[in-house]
Amino acid sequence: STFGGKSYIPAVPISFADIGGQETAIRELKEALEFLLRSKQVRAMGIRPLKGILLSGPPGTGKTLMARAAATYTDAVFLAASGSEFIEMYAGVGAQRVRELFNRARELARRQQKKRAIIFIDELEVLGGKRGSHTSHLEYDQTLNQLLVEMDGLKEDQDVQILVIGATNRADLLDPALLRPGRFDRQVRVDLPDREGRLAILKLHTANKPLGPKTDLEAIARETFGFSGAHLESVANEAAILALREKAPVIEQRHLLEAVDKVMLGEKLGRKPTP
Ligand code: ATP
């Protein structure tokens, strides 16, 4: 393929069990995916096929994880791209990349003998912002138009069924054409985790780490209001680094608390937490 962007195929499969909290979002997503899994019945009922799902919510809440889990759940190949990689100086390049992305997904599914492909487009608002709203509008508009053309061309009876999952934290910026029936007509909110969600995420990200017998993850979950899953992953990681630095054999509560402060401070200074 001549794809010039940075789209990627992750090596490790992710399942819904790898996602902490987000029960509502996962349930809604699974419900939508049933349409893909039961495409024969859906077609027999004359129901319009599902072509696009939009995941919207703040950064680091697990939208990418959910899209990957959706691919595992539906036994589909998974291809990820980011809206920003379609924006190029030269007219037509972005549109060409969209075309190539869809072709690449089809090829990949055929090669792996899968019936389905999921194309994940992160930062959808960059590619799919309201038309005519950019200074150099022509290139953006062509790229968005190409995405609409590709999605409109998706048919149930093709040998490879393609589902597009878009993610954005600015759904308000999307061109309304993207949200019309037959495009991203399913929307799933992925919000910041509540206390129980935070606990579940902390458990997942400390499962492979030695925790001292006196650690209290529930207390950490209470202390971390407003943290995303990505922040909590950082807390677990930073705590392990602090313990290692002290040559402590296990992670203690104070390491976790210090890590919370560190991640919070990093946020205030406008830095992203260390990956
Ligand atoms: P962005 O909008 O910035 O792309 P996103 O919503 O797609 O963010 P992810 O890329 O899925 O977020 O999450 C980033 C990392 O944060 C994950 O790889 C994982 O380590 C952690 N994470 C986020 N949410 C969760 C969650 N619900 N459960 C477990 N881990 C999570």
PDB file of C-alpha atoms and ligand atoms in Angstrom:
ATOM      1  CA  SER A   1       0.000   0.000   0.000  1.00  0.00           C
ATOM      2  CA  THR A   2       1.112   3.553  -0.649  1.00  0.00           C
ATOM      3  CA  PHE A   3      -0.632   4.910   2.416  1.00  0.00           C
ATOM      4  CA  GLY A   4       1.352   7.945   3.451  1.00  0.00           C
ATOM      5  CA  GLY A   5      -0.293   8.539   6.819  1.00  0.00           C
ATOM      6  CA  LYS A   6       0.533   7.064  10.178  1.00  0.00           C
ATOM      7  CA  SER A   7      -2.345   4.617  10.443  1.00  0.00           C
ATOM      8  CA  TYR A   8      -1.480   1.526  12.427  1.00  0.00           C
ATOM      9  CA  ILE A   9      -2.557  -1.989  13.250  1.00  0.00           C
ATOM     10  CA  PRO A  10      -2.014  -2.787  16.945  1.00  0.00           C
ATOM     11  CA  ALA A  11      -0.299  -6.074  17.727  1.00  0.00           C
ATOM     12  CA  VAL A  12      -2.088  -6.991  20.958  1.00  0.00           C
ATOM     13  CA  PRO A  13      -5.834  -7.613  20.981  1.00  0.00           C
ATOM     14  CA  ILE A  14      -7.872  -5.742  23.614  1.00  0.00           C
ATOM     15  CA  SER A  15     -11.140  -7.044  25.006  1.00  0.00           C
ATOM     16  CA  PHE A  16     -13.946  -5.332  26.929  1.00  0.00           C
ATOM     17  CA  ALA A  17     -12.574  -6.988  30.097  1.00  0.00           C
ATOM     18  CA  ASP A  18      -9.457  -4.812  29.753  1.00  0.00           C
ATOM     19  CA  ILE A  19     -11.568  -1.678  30.199  1.00  0.00           C
ATOM     20  CA  GLY A  20     -12.356  -0.453  33.705  1.00  0.00           C
ATOM     21  CA  GLY A  21     -15.750   1.098  34.452  1.00  0.00           C
ATOM     22  CA  GLN A  22     -17.624   2.560  31.472  1.00  0.00           C
ATOM     23  CA  GLU A  23     -20.431   0.000  31.865  1.00  0.00           C
ATOM     24  CA  THR A  24     -23.028   2.162  30.138  1.00  0.00           C
ATOM     25  CA  ALA A  25     -20.791   3.000  27.202  1.00  0.00           C
ATOM     26  CA  ILE A  26     -19.757  -0.631  26.797  1.00  0.00           C
ATOM     27  CA  ARG A  27     -23.375  -1.811  26.909  1.00  0.00           C
ATOM     28  CA  GLU A  28     -24.437   0.742  24.297  1.00  0.00           C
ATOM     29  CA  LEU A  29     -21.480  -0.112  22.097  1.00  0.00           C
ATOM     30  CA  LYS A  30     -22.181  -3.858  22.334  1.00  0.00           C
ATOM     31  CA  GLU A  31     -25.840  -3.256  21.477  1.00  0.00           C
ATOM     32  CA  ALA A  32     -24.786  -1.429  18.332  1.00  0.00           C
ATOM     33  CA  LEU A  33     -22.313  -4.179  17.455  1.00  0.00           C
ATOM     34  CA  GLU A  34     -25.110  -6.753  17.531  1.00  0.00           C
ATOM     35  CA  PHE A  35     -26.277  -5.197  14.268  1.00  0.00           C
ATOM     36  CA  LEU A  36     -22.963  -6.130  12.740  1.00  0.00           C
ATOM     37  CA  LEU A  37     -22.940  -9.636  14.197  1.00  0.00           C
ATOM     38  CA  ARG A  38     -26.507 -10.324  13.090  1.00  0.00           C
ATOM     39  CA  SER A  39     -26.265  -8.665   9.697  1.00  0.00           C
ATOM     40  CA  LYS A  40     -28.325 -11.379   7.961  1.00  0.00           C
ATOM     41  CA  GLN A  41     -31.339 -10.827  10.210  1.00  0.00           C
ATOM     42  CA  VAL A  42     -30.842  -7.082  10.029  1.00  0.00           C
ATOM     43  CA  ARG A  43     -30.924  -7.229   6.255  1.00  0.00           C
ATOM     44  CA  ALA A  44     -33.953  -9.531   6.259  1.00  0.00           C
ATOM     45  CA  MET A  45     -35.788  -6.959   8.358  1.00  0.00           C
ATOM     46  CA  GLY A  46     -34.884  -4.255   5.908  1.00  0.00           C
ATOM     47  CA  ILE A  47     -33.036  -2.330   8.576  1.00  0.00           C
ATOM     48  CA  ARG A  48     -30.440   0.144   7.384  1.00  0.00           C
ATOM     49  CA  PRO A  49     -26.944  -1.322   7.978  1.00  0.00           C
ATOM     50  CA  LEU A  50     -24.775   0.140  10.700  1.00  0.00           C
ATOM     51  CA  LYS A  51     -21.866   2.000   9.168  1.00  0.00           C
ATOM     52  CA  GLY A  52     -20.554   4.342  11.799  1.00  0.00           C
ATOM     53  CA  ILE A  53     -20.402   4.763  15.556  1.00  0.00           C
ATOM     54  CA  LEU A  54     -19.199   7.942  17.212  1.00  0.00           C
ATOM     55  CA  LEU A  55     -17.481   7.755  20.595  1.00  0.00           C
ATOM     56  CA  SER A  56     -17.414  11.162  22.231  1.00  0.00           C
ATOM     57  CA  GLY A  57     -15.929  12.296  25.507  1.00  0.00           C
ATOM     58  CA  PRO A  58     -12.844  13.716  27.200  1.00  0.00           C
ATOM     59  CA  PRO A  59      -9.305  12.562  26.325  1.00  0.00           C
ATOM     60  CA  GLY A  60      -7.885   9.443  27.941  1.00  0.00           C
ATOM     61  CA  THR A  61     -11.214   7.852  28.888  1.00  0.00           C
ATOM     62  CA  GLY A  62     -10.745   4.680  26.842  1.00  0.00           C
ATOM     63  CA  LYS A  63     -12.268   5.464  23.454  1.00  0.00           C
ATOM     64  CA  THR A  64      -9.386   3.835  21.609  1.00  0.00           C
ATOM     65  CA  LEU A  65      -9.563   0.818  23.921  1.00  0.00           C
ATOM     66  CA  MET A  66     -13.292   0.505  23.205  1.00  0.00           C
ATOM     67  CA  ALA A  67     -12.789   0.579  19.454  1.00  0.00           C
ATOM     68  CA  ARG A  68     -10.131  -2.122  19.742  1.00  0.00           C
ATOM     69  CA  ALA A  69     -12.381  -4.211  21.988  1.00  0.00           C
ATOM     70  CA  ALA A  70     -15.168  -3.802  19.422  1.00  0.00           C
ATOM     71  CA  ALA A  71     -12.889  -5.362  16.791  1.00  0.00           C
ATOM     72  CA  THR A  72     -12.101  -8.321  19.038  1.00  0.00           C
ATOM     73  CA  TYR A  73     -15.793  -8.735  19.907  1.00  0.00           C
ATOM     74  CA  THR A  74     -16.860  -8.834  16.264  1.00  0.00           C
ATOM     75  CA  ASP A  75     -13.826 -10.779  14.989  1.00  0.00           C
ATOM     76  CA  ALA A  76     -12.888  -7.895  12.728  1.00  0.00           C
ATOM     77  CA  VAL A  77      -9.497  -6.621  11.606  1.00  0.00           C
ATOM     78  CA  PHE A  78      -8.685  -3.272  13.194  1.00  0.00           C
ATOM     79  CA  LEU A  79      -7.086  -0.297  11.515  1.00  0.00           C
ATOM     80  CA  ALA A  80      -6.522   2.990  13.337  1.00  0.00           C
ATOM     81  CA  ALA A  81      -5.892   6.451  11.972  1.00  0.00           C
ATOM     82  CA  SER A  82      -6.009   9.954  13.343  1.00  0.00           C
ATOM     83  CA  GLY A  83      -7.937  12.845  11.797  1.00  0.00           C
ATOM     84  CA  SER A  84      -4.837  15.034  11.744  1.00  0.00           C
ATOM     85  CA  GLU A  85      -2.905  12.713   9.456  1.00  0.00           C
ATOM     86  CA  PHE A  86      -5.296  13.456   6.589  1.00  0.00           C
ATOM     87  CA  ILE A  87      -4.614  17.138   6.612  1.00  0.00           C
ATOM     88  CA  GLU A  88      -1.963  17.982   4.064  1.00  0.00           C
ATOM     89  CA  MET A  89      -0.821  21.058   2.262  1.00  0.00           C
ATOM     90  CA  TYR A  90      -1.492  19.603  -1.146  1.00  0.00           C
ATOM     91  CA  ALA A  91      -4.973  19.417  -2.548  1.00  0.00           C
ATOM     92  CA  GLY A  92      -6.322  15.908  -2.976  1.00  0.00           C
ATOM     93  CA  VAL A  93      -3.787  14.156  -0.729  1.00  0.00           C
ATOM     94  CA  GLY A  94      -6.154  13.916   2.225  1.00  0.00           C
ATOM     95  CA  ALA A  95      -8.951  12.522   0.061  1.00  0.00           C
ATOM     96  CA  GLN A  96      -6.519  10.040  -1.481  1.00  0.00           C
ATOM     97  CA  ARG A  97      -5.492   8.883   2.011  1.00  0.00           C
ATOM     98  CA  VAL A  98      -9.104   8.305   2.995  1.00  0.00           C
ATOM     99  CA  ARG A  99      -9.592   6.161  -0.108  1.00  0.00           C
ATOM    100  CA  GLU A 100      -6.424   4.213   0.649  1.00  0.00           C
ATOM    101  CA  LEU A 101      -7.440   3.661   4.261  1.00  0.00           C
ATOM    102  CA  PHE A 102     -10.680   1.971   3.217  1.00  0.00           C
ATOM    103  CA  ASN A 103      -8.921  -0.099   0.554  1.00  0.00           C
ATOM    104  CA  ARG A 104      -6.270  -1.119   3.023  1.00  0.00           C
ATOM    105  CA  ALA A 105      -8.924  -2.266   5.497  1.00  0.00           C
ATOM    106  CA  ARG A 106     -10.552  -4.415   2.804  1.00  0.00           C
ATOM    107  CA  GLU A 107      -7.221  -5.919   1.738  1.00  0.00           C
ATOM    108  CA  LEU A 108      -6.246  -6.662   5.302  1.00  0.00           C
ATOM    109  CA  ALA A 109      -9.537  -8.403   6.059  1.00  0.00           C
ATOM    110  CA  ARG A 110      -9.267 -10.515   2.899  1.00  0.00           C
ATOM    111  CA  ARG A 111      -5.692 -11.480   3.669  1.00  0.00           C
ATOM    112  CA  GLN A 112      -6.644 -12.523   7.194  1.00  0.00           C
ATOM    113  CA  GLN A 113      -9.837 -14.151   5.931  1.00  0.00           C
ATOM    114  CA  LYS A 114     -12.054 -12.033   8.126  1.00  0.00           C
ATOM    115  CA  LYS A 115     -15.511 -10.899   7.136  1.00  0.00           C
ATOM    116  CA  ARG A 116     -15.299  -7.576   8.931  1.00  0.00           C
ATOM    117  CA  ALA A 117     -13.027  -4.606   9.347  1.00  0.00           C
ATOM    118  CA  ILE A 118     -13.200  -1.776  11.844  1.00  0.00           C
ATOM    119  CA  ILE A 119     -11.637   1.515  10.841  1.00  0.00           C
ATOM    120  CA  PHE A 120     -10.988   3.715  13.850  1.00  0.00           C
ATOM    121  CA  ILE A 121     -10.559   7.448  13.262  1.00  0.00           C
ATOM    122  CA  ASP A 122      -9.397   9.369  16.323  1.00  0.00           C
ATOM    123  CA  GLU A 123      -9.645  13.192  16.437  1.00  0.00           C
ATOM    124  CA  LEU A 124     -12.499  12.994  13.961  1.00  0.00           C
ATOM    125  CA  GLU A 125     -13.210  16.721  14.399  1.00  0.00           C
ATOM    126  CA  VAL A 126      -9.931  17.548  12.622  1.00  0.00           C
ATOM    127  CA  LEU A 127     -11.007  15.712   9.482  1.00  0.00           C
ATOM    128  CA  GLY A 128     -14.717  16.199   9.920  1.00  0.00           C
ATOM    129  CA  GLY A 129     -15.054  19.765  11.134  1.00  0.00           C
ATOM    130  CA  LYS A 130     -17.878  21.867   9.759  1.00  0.00           C
ATOM    131  CA  ARG A 131     -17.264  22.489   6.073  1.00  0.00           C
ATOM    132  CA  GLY A 132     -16.262  25.957   5.048  1.00  0.00           C
ATOM    133  CA  SER A 133     -15.012  26.700   8.577  1.00  0.00           C
ATOM    134  CA  HIS A 134     -11.299  26.466   7.867  1.00  0.00           C
ATOM    135  CA  THR A 135      -9.107  29.156   6.360  1.00  0.00           C
ATOM    136  CA  SER A 136      -7.794  26.861   3.660  1.00  0.00           C
ATOM    137  CA  HIS A 137     -11.129  25.158   3.356  1.00  0.00           C
ATOM    138  CA  LEU A 138     -10.814  23.369   0.050  1.00  0.00           C
ATOM    139  CA  GLU A 139      -8.497  20.576   1.193  1.00  0.00           C
ATOM    140  CA  TYR A 140     -10.475  19.856   4.361  1.00  0.00           C
ATOM    141  CA  ASP A 141     -13.738  19.782   2.456  1.00  0.00           C
ATOM    142  CA  GLN A 142     -12.404  17.339  -0.135  1.00  0.00           C
ATOM    143  CA  THR A 143     -11.144  15.034   2.592  1.00  0.00           C
ATOM    144  CA  LEU A 144     -14.420  15.083   4.486  1.00  0.00           C
ATOM    145  CA  ASN A 145     -16.371  14.591   1.258  1.00  0.00           C
ATOM    146  CA  GLN A 146     -14.257  11.536   0.472  1.00  0.00           C
ATOM    147  CA  LEU A 147     -15.037  10.052   3.897  1.00  0.00           C
ATOM    148  CA  LEU A 148     -18.751  10.589   3.247  1.00  0.00           C
ATOM    149  CA  VAL A 149     -18.419   8.970  -0.184  1.00  0.00           C
ATOM    150  CA  GLU A 150     -16.640   5.938   1.291  1.00  0.00           C
ATOM    151  CA  MET A 151     -19.231   5.526   4.035  1.00  0.00           C
ATOM    152  CA  ASP A 152     -22.153   5.937   1.648  1.00  0.00           C
ATOM    153  CA  GLY A 153     -20.600   3.262  -0.566  1.00  0.00           C
ATOM    154  CA  LEU A 154     -20.487   0.671   2.194  1.00  0.00           C
ATOM    155  CA  LYS A 155     -22.920  -2.153   1.507  1.00  0.00           C
ATOM    156  CA  GLU A 156     -23.948  -5.089   3.631  1.00  0.00           C
ATOM    157  CA  ASP A 157     -23.448  -7.630   0.883  1.00  0.00           C
ATOM    158  CA  GLN A 158     -19.813  -6.820   0.130  1.00  0.00           C
ATOM    159  CA  ASP A 159     -17.341  -9.574   1.003  1.00  0.00           C
ATOM    160  CA  VAL A 160     -15.859  -7.400   3.725  1.00  0.00           C
ATOM    161  CA  GLN A 161     -18.181  -5.489   6.010  1.00  0.00           C
ATOM    162  CA  ILE A 162     -16.660  -2.231   7.187  1.00  0.00           C
ATOM    163  CA  LEU A 163     -17.615  -0.345  10.327  1.00  0.00           C
ATOM    164  CA  VAL A 164     -16.141   3.087  10.991  1.00  0.00           C
ATOM    165  CA  ILE A 165     -15.692   4.106  14.615  1.00  0.00           C
ATOM    166  CA  GLY A 166     -14.914   7.772  15.100  1.00  0.00           C
ATOM    167  CA  ALA A 167     -13.717   9.380  18.318  1.00  0.00           C
ATOM    168  CA  THR A 168     -13.829  13.004  19.319  1.00  0.00           C
ATOM    169  CA  ASN A 169     -13.810  15.198  22.376  1.00  0.00           C
ATOM    170  CA  ARG A 170     -15.493  17.976  20.397  1.00  0.00           C
ATOM    171  CA  ALA A 171     -18.636  16.454  18.893  1.00  0.00           C
ATOM    172  CA  ASP A 172     -20.019  20.013  18.660  1.00  0.00           C
ATOM    173  CA  LEU A 173     -17.440  20.838  15.976  1.00  0.00           C
ATOM    174  CA  LEU A 174     -18.449  17.999  13.645  1.00  0.00           C
ATOM    175  CA  ASP A 175     -20.031  18.725  10.312  1.00  0.00           C
ATOM    176  CA  PRO A 176     -23.721  17.773  10.660  1.00  0.00           C
ATOM    177  CA  ALA A 177     -23.449  15.722   7.463  1.00  0.00           C
ATOM    178  CA  LEU A 178     -21.386  13.193   9.427  1.00  0.00           C
ATOM    179  CA  LEU A 179     -24.184  12.606  11.909  1.00  0.00           C
ATOM    180  CA  ARG A 180     -26.867  11.895   9.326  1.00  0.00           C
ATOM    181  CA  PRO A 181     -28.510   8.446   9.027  1.00  0.00           C
ATOM    182  CA  GLY A 182     -26.210   5.938   7.379  1.00  0.00           C
ATOM    183  CA  ARG A 183     -23.098   7.676   8.683  1.00  0.00           C
ATOM    184  CA  PHE A 184     -22.161   8.141  12.351  1.00  0.00           C
ATOM    185  CA  ASP A 185     -25.762   7.758  13.404  1.00  0.00           C
ATOM    186  CA  ARG A 186     -24.943   5.963  16.661  1.00  0.00           C
ATOM    187  CA  GLN A 187     -23.392   8.042  19.395  1.00  0.00           C
ATOM    188  CA  VAL A 188     -21.874   6.636  22.563  1.00  0.00           C
ATOM    189  CA  ARG A 189     -20.756   8.948  25.374  1.00  0.00           C
ATOM    190  CA  VAL A 190     -17.521   7.956  27.081  1.00  0.00           C
ATOM    191  CA  ASP A 191     -17.290  10.096  30.198  1.00  0.00           C
ATOM    192  CA  LEU A 192     -14.744  10.454  32.973  1.00  0.00           C
ATOM    193  CA  PRO A 193     -14.988   7.456  35.303  1.00  0.00           C
ATOM    194  CA  ASP A 194     -16.946   7.677  38.572  1.00  0.00           C
ATOM    195  CA  ARG A 195     -15.458   6.386  41.843  1.00  0.00           C
ATOM    196  CA  GLU A 196     -16.266   2.760  41.099  1.00  0.00           C
ATOM    197  CA  GLY A 197     -14.946   3.125  37.580  1.00  0.00           C
ATOM    198  CA  ARG A 198     -11.736   4.629  38.928  1.00  0.00           C
ATOM    199  CA  LEU A 199     -11.354   1.719  41.338  1.00  0.00           C
ATOM    200  CA  ALA A 200     -11.843  -0.781  38.528  1.00  0.00           C
ATOM    201  CA  ILE A 201      -9.247   1.005  36.394  1.00  0.00           C
ATOM    202  CA  LEU A 202      -6.768   1.172  39.284  1.00  0.00           C
ATOM    203  CA  LYS A 203      -7.233  -2.562  39.853  1.00  0.00           C
ATOM    204  CA  LEU A 204      -6.587  -3.307  36.194  1.00  0.00           C
ATOM    205  CA  HIS A 205      -3.425  -1.217  36.086  1.00  0.00           C
ATOM    206  CA  THR A 206      -1.989  -2.586  39.330  1.00  0.00           C
ATOM    207  CA  ALA A 207      -2.794  -6.227  38.571  1.00  0.00           C
ATOM    208  CA  ASN A 208       0.738  -6.816  37.254  1.00  0.00           C
ATOM    209  CA  LYS A 209       2.432  -4.876  40.079  1.00  0.00           C
ATOM    210  CA  PRO A 210       3.406  -5.929  43.622  1.00  0.00           C
ATOM    211  CA  LEU A 211       1.061  -4.095  46.009  1.00  0.00           C
ATOM    212  CA  GLY A 212       1.816  -3.982  49.731  1.00  0.00           C
ATOM    213  CA  PRO A 213      -0.780  -5.626  52.034  1.00  0.00           C
ATOM    214  CA  LYS A 214      -1.778  -2.246  53.491  1.00  0.00           C
ATOM    215  CA  THR A 215      -2.522  -0.486  50.220  1.00  0.00           C
ATOM    216  CA  ASP A 216      -6.051   0.811  49.863  1.00  0.00           C
ATOM    217  CA  LEU A 217      -7.084   1.374  46.257  1.00  0.00           C
ATOM    218  CA  GLU A 218     -10.564   2.466  47.349  1.00  0.00           C
ATOM    219  CA  ALA A 219      -9.004   5.434  49.132  1.00  0.00           C
ATOM    220  CA  ILE A 220      -7.044   6.288  45.979  1.00  0.00           C
ATOM    221  CA  ALA A 221     -10.233   6.042  43.925  1.00  0.00           C
ATOM    222  CA  ARG A 222     -11.886   8.530  46.305  1.00  0.00           C
ATOM    223  CA  GLU A 223      -8.939  10.937  46.042  1.00  0.00           C
ATOM    224  CA  THR A 224      -8.885  11.016  42.264  1.00  0.00           C
ATOM    225  CA  PHE A 225     -12.123  12.747  41.298  1.00  0.00           C
ATOM    226  CA  GLY A 226     -11.797  14.105  37.758  1.00  0.00           C
ATOM    227  CA  PHE A 227      -8.996  11.737  36.743  1.00  0.00           C
ATOM    228  CA  SER A 228      -9.295   9.938  33.416  1.00  0.00           C
ATOM    229  CA  GLY A 229      -8.291   6.327  32.815  1.00  0.00           C
ATOM    230  CA  ALA A 230      -5.061   7.588  31.288  1.00  0.00           C
ATOM    231  CA  HIS A 231      -4.333   9.598  34.470  1.00  0.00           C
ATOM    232  CA  LEU A 232      -5.001   6.537  36.622  1.00  0.00           C
ATOM    233  CA  GLU A 233      -2.712   4.418  34.491  1.00  0.00           C
ATOM    234  CA  SER A 234      -0.047   7.061  35.162  1.00  0.00           C
ATOM    235  CA  VAL A 235      -0.726   6.926  38.904  1.00  0.00           C
ATOM    236  CA  ALA A 236      -0.120   3.173  38.934  1.00  0.00           C
ATOM    237  CA  ASN A 237       3.007   3.539  36.849  1.00  0.00           C
ATOM    238  CA  GLU A 238       4.436   6.463  38.846  1.00  0.00           C
ATOM    239  CA  ALA A 239       3.788   4.654  42.124  1.00  0.00           C
ATOM    240  CA  ALA A 240       5.806   1.685  40.876  1.00  0.00           C
ATOM    241  CA  ILE A 241       8.643   3.995  39.810  1.00  0.00           C
ATOM    242  CA  LEU A 242       8.669   5.683  43.240  1.00  0.00           C
ATOM    243  CA  ALA A 243       8.825   2.292  44.971  1.00  0.00           C
ATOM    244  CA  LEU A 244      11.642   1.137  42.727  1.00  0.00           C
ATOM    245  CA  ARG A 245      13.570   4.328  43.354  1.00  0.00           C
ATOM    246  CA  GLU A 246      13.344   3.685  47.129  1.00  0.00           C
ATOM    247  CA  LYS A 247      14.292   0.058  46.573  1.00  0.00           C
ATOM    248  CA  ALA A 248      11.036  -0.887  48.331  1.00  0.00           C
ATOM    249  CA  PRO A 249      10.027  -4.493  47.558  1.00  0.00           C
ATOM    250  CA  VAL A 250       6.360  -3.569  47.090  1.00  0.00           C
ATOM    251  CA  ILE A 251       4.248  -0.496  46.319  1.00  0.00           C
ATOM    252  CA  GLU A 252       2.985   1.152  49.522  1.00  0.00           C
ATOM    253  CA  GLN A 253       0.051   3.508  49.988  1.00  0.00           C
ATOM    254  CA  ARG A 254       2.387   6.510  50.288  1.00  0.00           C
ATOM    255  CA  HIS A 255       3.802   5.745  46.833  1.00  0.00           C
ATOM    256  CA  LEU A 256       0.308   5.770  45.393  1.00  0.00           C
ATOM    257  CA  LEU A 257      -0.575   9.020  47.178  1.00  0.00           C
ATOM    258  CA  GLU A 258       2.609  10.695  46.002  1.00  0.00           C
ATOM    259  CA  ALA A 259       1.894   9.499  42.470  1.00  0.00           C
ATOM    260  CA  VAL A 260      -1.591  11.047  42.649  1.00  0.00           C
ATOM    261  CA  ASP A 261      -0.010  14.390  43.608  1.00  0.00           C
ATOM    262  CA  LYS A 262       2.506  14.086  40.834  1.00  0.00           C
ATOM    263  CA  VAL A 263      -0.088  13.385  38.166  1.00  0.00           C
ATOM    264  CA  MET A 264      -2.304  16.171  39.478  1.00  0.00           C
ATOM    265  CA  LEU A 265       0.598  18.624  39.460  1.00  0.00           C
ATOM    266  CA  GLY A 266       1.569  17.569  35.954  1.00  0.00           C
ATOM    267  CA  GLU A 267      -1.985  18.369  34.851  1.00  0.00           C
ATOM    268  CA  LYS A 268      -1.970  21.797  36.493  1.00  0.00           C
ATOM    269  CA  LEU A 269       1.277  22.691  34.774  1.00  0.00           C
ATOM    270  CA  GLY A 270      -0.395  21.734  31.531  1.00  0.00           C
ATOM    271  CA  ARG A 271       1.819  18.750  30.918  1.00  0.00           C
ATOM    272  CA  LYS A 272       0.520  15.365  29.941  1.00  0.00           C
ATOM    273  CA  PRO A 273       1.139  12.696  32.583  1.00  0.00           C
ATOM    274  CA  THR A 274       4.174  10.566  31.828  1.00  0.00           C
ATOM    275  CA  PRO A 275       3.155   7.628  29.663  1.00  0.00           C
TER     276      PRO A 275
HETATM  277  P1  ATP B   1      -7.776  10.257  23.363  1.00  0.00           P
HETATM  278  O1  ATP B   1      -9.063  10.979  23.167  1.00  0.00           O
HETATM  279  O2  ATP B   1      -6.715  11.090  24.051  1.00  0.00           O
HETATM  280  O3  ATP B   1      -7.289   9.498  22.183  1.00  0.00           O
HETATM  281  P2  ATP B   1      -8.942   7.867  24.471  1.00  0.00           P
HETATM  282  O4  ATP B   1     -10.258   8.151  25.087  1.00  0.00           O
HETATM  283  O5  ATP B   1      -8.901   7.212  23.143  1.00  0.00           O
HETATM  284  O6  ATP B   1      -8.064   9.170  24.510  1.00  0.00           O
HETATM  285  P3  ATP B   1      -7.344   5.667  25.306  1.00  0.00           P
HETATM  286  O7  ATP B   1      -6.283   5.893  24.283  1.00  0.00           O
HETATM  287  O8  ATP B   1      -8.272   4.557  25.077  1.00  0.00           O
HETATM  288  O9  ATP B   1      -8.148   6.997  25.534  1.00  0.00           O
HETATM  289  O10 ATP B   1      -6.684   5.510  26.728  1.00  0.00           O
HETATM  290  C1  ATP B   1      -5.339   5.834  26.972  1.00  0.00           C
HETATM  291  C2  ATP B   1      -4.771   4.885  28.017  1.00  0.00           C
HETATM  292  O11 ATP B   1      -5.377   5.166  29.278  1.00  0.00           O
HETATM  293  C3  ATP B   1      -5.097   3.448  27.737  1.00  0.00           C
HETATM  294  O12 ATP B   1      -4.114   2.841  26.944  1.00  0.00           O
HETATM  295  C4  ATP B   1      -5.149   2.852  29.125  1.00  0.00           C
HETATM  296  O13 ATP B   1      -3.869   2.563  29.611  1.00  0.00           O
HETATM  297  C5  ATP B   1      -5.706   3.975  29.959  1.00  0.00           C
HETATM  298  N1  ATP B   1      -7.179   3.932  30.080  1.00  0.00           N
HETATM  299  C6  ATP B   1      -8.052   4.888  29.688  1.00  0.00           C
HETATM  300  N2  ATP B   1      -9.317   4.552  29.981  1.00  0.00           N
HETATM  301  C7  ATP B   1      -9.252   3.347  30.569  1.00  0.00           C
HETATM  302  C8  ATP B   1     -10.230   2.459  31.101  1.00  0.00           C
HETATM  303  N3  ATP B   1     -11.542   2.771  31.099  1.00  0.00           N
HETATM  304  N4  ATP B   1      -9.800   1.282  31.608  1.00  0.00           N
HETATM  305  C9  ATP B   1      -8.496   0.968  31.622  1.00  0.00           C
HETATM  306  N5  ATP B   1      -7.545   1.758  31.142  1.00  0.00           N
HETATM  307  C10 ATP B   1      -7.892   2.939  30.643  1.00  0.00           C
END
